[in-house]
mmCIF file of C-alpha atoms in Angstrom:
data_model
loop_
_atom_site.group_PDB
_atom_site.id
_atom_site.type_symbol
_atom_site.label_atom_id
_atom_site.label_comp_id
_atom_site.label_asym_id
_atom_site.label_seq_id
_atom_site.Cartn_x
_atom_site.Cartn_y
_atom_site.Cartn_z
ATOM 1 C CA UNK A 1 72.900 -147.230 171.860
ATOM 2 C CA UNK A 2 75.102 -150.066 171.140
ATOM 3 C CA UNK A 3 78.521 -149.156 170.866
ATOM 4 C CA UNK A 4 80.975 -146.619 172.467
ATOM 5 C CA UNK A 5 82.590 -145.281 169.250
ATOM 6 C CA UNK A 6 82.615 -145.528 165.402
ATOM 7 C CA UNK A 7 82.930 -148.808 163.631
ATOM 8 C CA UNK A 8 81.271 -150.805 166.349
ATOM 9 C CA UNK A 9 83.586 -150.308 169.255
ATOM 10 C CA UNK A 10 82.554 -152.280 172.402
ATOM 11 C CA UNK A 11 80.782 -150.152 175.124
ATOM 12 C CA UNK A 12 82.615 -149.063 178.203
ATOM 13 C CA UNK A 13 81.440 -149.969 181.627
ATOM 14 C CA UNK A 14 79.667 -146.733 182.074
ATOM 15 C CA UNK A 15 77.614 -147.278 178.955
ATOM 16 C CA UNK A 16 76.305 -150.716 179.623
ATOM 17 C CA UNK A 17 73.173 -149.791 181.132
ATOM 18 C CA UNK A 18 72.223 -147.947 178.084
ATOM 19 C CA UNK A 19 72.921 -150.800 175.501
ATOM 20 C CA UNK A 20 70.311 -151.960 173.192
ATOM 21 C CA UNK A 21 70.756 -154.672 170.454
ATOM 22 C CA UNK A 22 68.810 -153.990 167.378
ATOM 23 C CA UNK A 23 66.604 -156.831 168.074
ATOM 24 C CA UNK A 24 65.630 -155.603 171.563
ATOM 25 C CA UNK A 25 65.129 -152.259 170.153
ATOM 26 C CA UNK A 26 62.797 -153.452 167.620
ATOM 27 C CA UNK A 27 61.061 -155.532 170.004
ATOM 28 C CA UNK A 28 60.396 -152.435 172.280
ATOM 29 C CA UNK A 29 59.160 -150.640 169.379
ATOM 30 C CA UNK A 30 56.839 -153.339 168.478
ATOM 31 C CA UNK A 31 55.448 -153.371 172.026
ATOM 32 C CA UNK A 32 55.125 -149.530 172.086
ATOM 33 C CA UNK A 33 53.232 -149.258 168.745
ATOM 34 C CA UNK A 34 49.855 -150.605 169.957
ATOM 35 C CA UNK A 35 49.981 -148.536 173.193
ATOM 36 C CA UNK A 36 50.842 -145.408 171.153
ATOM 37 C CA UNK A 37 48.206 -145.853 168.639
ATOM 38 C CA UNK A 38 45.710 -145.639 171.279
ATOM 39 C CA UNK A 39 46.990 -142.179 172.270
ATOM 40 C CA UNK A 40 46.288 -139.729 169.516
ATOM 41 C CA UNK A 41 48.440 -137.151 170.828
ATOM 42 C CA UNK A 42 51.692 -139.516 170.779
ATOM 43 C CA UNK A 43 53.532 -140.967 168.231
ATOM 44 C CA UNK A 44 56.360 -143.602 167.953
ATOM 45 C CA UNK A 45 59.884 -142.127 166.995
ATOM 46 C CA UNK A 46 63.117 -143.609 166.322
ATOM 47 C CA UNK A 47 66.331 -142.836 168.020
ATOM 48 C CA UNK A 48 69.864 -143.882 167.053
ATOM 49 C CA UNK A 49 71.557 -141.797 169.714
ATOM 50 C CA UNK A 50 74.612 -141.115 167.320
ATOM 51 C CA UNK A 51 76.617 -142.281 164.620
ATOM 52 C CA UNK A 52 79.304 -143.465 167.211
ATOM 53 C CA UNK A 53 76.691 -145.366 169.133
ATOM 54 C CA UNK A 54 75.301 -147.499 166.399
ATOM 55 C CA UNK A 55 76.631 -149.192 163.300
ATOM 56 C CA UNK A 56 75.620 -148.313 159.499
ATOM 57 C CA UNK A 57 74.046 -151.759 159.379
ATOM 58 C CA UNK A 58 71.673 -150.929 162.655
ATOM 59 C CA UNK A 59 70.602 -147.812 161.013
ATOM 60 C CA UNK A 60 69.682 -149.550 157.714
ATOM 61 C CA UNK A 61 67.803 -152.367 159.737
ATOM 62 C CA UNK A 62 65.958 -150.183 161.943
ATOM 63 C CA UNK A 63 64.736 -147.837 159.155
ATOM 64 C CA UNK A 64 63.724 -150.945 156.943
ATOM 65 C CA UNK A 65 61.693 -152.344 159.863
ATOM 66 C CA UNK A 66 60.009 -149.180 160.970
ATOM 67 C CA UNK A 67 57.005 -147.316 159.821
ATOM 68 C CA UNK A 68 58.468 -144.683 157.278
ATOM 69 C CA UNK A 69 56.382 -141.930 158.934
ATOM 70 C CA UNK A 70 58.224 -142.233 162.266
ATOM 71 C CA UNK A 71 60.404 -139.245 163.197
ATOM 72 C CA UNK A 72 64.142 -139.808 163.533
ATOM 73 C CA UNK A 73 66.247 -138.379 166.280
ATOM 74 C CA UNK A 74 70.275 -138.421 166.125
ATOM 75 C CA UNK A 75 72.762 -136.690 168.033
ATOM 76 C CA UNK A 76 75.342 -135.627 165.291
ATOM 77 C CA UNK A 77 78.541 -133.383 165.143
ATOM 78 C CA UNK A 78 77.913 -132.455 168.801
ATOM 79 C CA UNK A 79 81.873 -132.297 169.697
ATOM 80 C CA UNK A 80 85.032 -131.687 167.715
ATOM 81 C CA UNK A 81 86.313 -135.098 168.958
ATOM 82 C CA UNK A 82 83.292 -136.779 167.312
ATOM 83 C CA UNK A 83 84.037 -134.982 163.926
ATOM 84 C CA UNK A 84 87.509 -136.100 164.134
ATOM 85 C CA UNK A 85 86.764 -139.627 164.995
ATOM 86 C CA UNK A 86 84.012 -139.978 162.272
ATOM 87 C CA UNK A 87 86.678 -138.709 159.764
ATOM 88 C CA UNK A 88 89.337 -141.321 161.014
ATOM 89 C CA UNK A 89 86.667 -144.137 160.717
ATOM 90 C CA UNK A 90 84.885 -143.149 157.489
ATOM 91 C CA UNK A 91 86.999 -140.282 155.812
ATOM 92 C CA UNK A 92 83.772 -138.142 156.049
ATOM 93 C CA UNK A 93 82.536 -135.630 158.589
ATOM 94 C CA UNK A 94 79.459 -136.928 160.712
ATOM 95 C CA UNK A 95 76.585 -135.001 158.818
ATOM 96 C CA UNK A 96 78.169 -135.398 155.507
ATOM 97 C CA UNK A 97 78.445 -139.306 156.055
ATOM 98 C CA UNK A 98 74.833 -139.337 157.442
ATOM 99 C CA UNK A 99 73.484 -137.419 154.352
ATOM 100 C CA UNK A 100 75.337 -139.715 151.905
ATOM 101 C CA UNK A 101 74.140 -142.964 153.640
ATOM 102 C CA UNK A 102 70.588 -142.271 155.193
ATOM 103 C CA UNK A 103 67.500 -141.063 153.796
ATOM 104 C CA UNK A 104 67.643 -137.859 155.823
ATOM 105 C CA UNK A 105 64.389 -135.805 155.289
ATOM 106 C CA UNK A 106 61.993 -133.659 157.030
ATOM 107 C CA UNK A 107 61.443 -136.379 159.682
ATOM 108 C CA UNK A 108 64.806 -136.296 160.856
ATOM 109 C CA UNK A 109 65.929 -134.128 163.923
ATOM 110 C CA UNK A 110 69.791 -133.582 164.047
ATOM 111 C CA UNK A 111 70.449 -132.894 167.362
ATOM 112 C CA UNK A 112 73.196 -130.431 168.300
ATOM 113 C CA UNK A 113 74.715 -130.356 164.713
ATOM 114 C CA UNK A 114 77.147 -127.999 166.397
ATOM 115 C CA UNK A 115 80.266 -128.544 164.076
ATOM 116 C CA UNK A 116 79.192 -128.530 160.504
ATOM 117 C CA UNK A 117 80.969 -127.219 157.355
ATOM 118 C CA UNK A 118 79.455 -124.751 155.129
ATOM 119 C CA UNK A 119 78.605 -127.638 152.783
ATOM 120 C CA UNK A 120 76.840 -129.577 155.586
ATOM 121 C CA UNK A 121 74.815 -126.572 156.565
ATOM 122 C CA UNK A 122 73.723 -126.349 153.082
ATOM 123 C CA UNK A 123 72.881 -129.967 152.517
ATOM 124 C CA UNK A 124 71.384 -130.554 155.818
ATOM 125 C CA UNK A 125 69.149 -127.609 155.589
ATOM 126 C CA UNK A 126 67.967 -128.590 152.057
ATOM 127 C CA UNK A 127 67.095 -132.012 153.271
ATOM 128 C CA UNK A 128 64.386 -130.722 155.380
ATOM 129 C CA UNK A 129 65.884 -132.011 158.520
ATOM 130 C CA UNK A 130 65.153 -130.004 161.811
ATOM 131 C CA UNK A 131 68.380 -128.769 163.778
ATOM 132 C CA UNK A 132 67.365 -129.928 167.302
ATOM 133 C CA UNK A 133 69.255 -127.062 169.345
ATOM 134 C CA UNK A 134 69.874 -127.492 172.966
ATOM 135 C CA UNK A 135 71.909 -124.302 173.878
ATOM 136 C CA UNK A 136 72.253 -124.629 177.598
ATOM 137 C CA UNK A 137 73.753 -128.351 177.020
ATOM 138 C CA UNK A 138 75.891 -127.128 174.439
ATOM 139 C CA UNK A 139 77.077 -124.245 176.671
ATOM 140 C CA UNK A 140 77.260 -126.317 179.798
ATOM 141 C CA UNK A 141 79.413 -129.057 178.243
ATOM 142 C CA UNK A 142 81.511 -126.565 176.265
ATOM 143 C CA UNK A 143 80.767 -128.167 173.011
ATOM 144 C CA UNK A 144 80.526 -125.079 171.024
ATOM 145 C CA UNK A 145 77.869 -122.824 169.556
ATOM 146 C CA UNK A 146 75.539 -123.788 166.724
ATOM 147 C CA UNK A 147 75.863 -121.306 163.728
ATOM 148 C CA UNK A 148 72.093 -120.218 163.838
ATOM 149 C CA UNK A 149 72.602 -117.430 161.371
ATOM 150 C CA UNK A 150 74.251 -119.799 158.725
ATOM 151 C CA UNK A 151 71.441 -122.307 159.207
ATOM 152 C CA UNK A 152 68.909 -119.669 158.679
ATOM 153 C CA UNK A 153 70.512 -118.304 155.706
ATOM 154 C CA UNK A 154 70.100 -121.715 154.106
ATOM 155 C CA UNK A 155 66.529 -121.723 155.137
ATOM 156 C CA UNK A 156 67.065 -124.687 157.967
ATOM 157 C CA UNK A 157 64.299 -125.720 160.075
ATOM 158 C CA UNK A 158 65.113 -125.850 163.895
ATOM 159 C CA UNK A 159 63.635 -126.689 167.136
ATOM 160 C CA UNK A 160 64.659 -125.877 170.741
ATOM 161 C CA UNK A 161 64.789 -128.610 173.748
ATOM 162 C CA UNK A 162 66.986 -129.507 176.425
ATOM 163 C CA UNK A 163 69.368 -132.322 176.488
ATOM 164 C CA UNK A 164 70.579 -131.734 180.170
ATOM 165 C CA UNK A 165 69.580 -132.204 183.801
ATOM 166 C CA UNK A 166 71.063 -128.517 184.327
ATOM 167 C CA UNK A 167 67.866 -126.813 183.183
ATOM 168 C CA UNK A 168 64.582 -127.783 181.395
ATOM 169 C CA UNK A 169 63.278 -124.215 180.695
ATOM 170 C CA UNK A 170 62.203 -123.374 176.976
ATOM 171 C CA UNK A 171 62.645 -119.611 177.673
ATOM 172 C CA UNK A 172 66.144 -120.107 178.694
ATOM 173 C CA UNK A 173 66.962 -122.212 175.846
ATOM 174 C CA UNK A 174 65.737 -119.613 173.379
ATOM 175 C CA UNK A 175 67.501 -116.653 175.434
ATOM 176 C CA UNK A 176 70.776 -118.556 175.201
ATOM 177 C CA UNK A 177 70.323 -119.187 171.586
ATOM 178 C CA UNK A 178 69.707 -115.461 171.109
ATOM 179 C CA UNK A 179 72.868 -114.829 173.131
#
């Protein structure tokens, strides 16, 4: 998490506590690798937070410096404003941009992915990426509803989690998904 918006916008005061430079992030990763290597049930993963929080160069640099087996977590197309801002910045929707500029495959988790076009649903599902669904968060924030039926029609992989302090209950998340 380095920026407050697409194109490397400076973070606002509320975001400053989350800010990480690429160098610091890679240093943290290097320090965690030997610790996690000693814990067979744990694995190092990568997190870019979102396209608005990092630059394309940061994505490239972190992927190049990291173990290619690491899972990759990114929030994407979570809100309509995010889609609009990405279109203004790049001329592409967030998922479309990511699929065109990053090696998205089965190790990627596209968190929320709430606002995708039909083409994005098809391409993202075909990539093998997992849709990381957080129905309680998406409901509590009013971000919209992930089109689970469309995703499954494309054979998309999915997982359930929570991205909120309001609830951390897998059964409730699945109930909200069904609803």
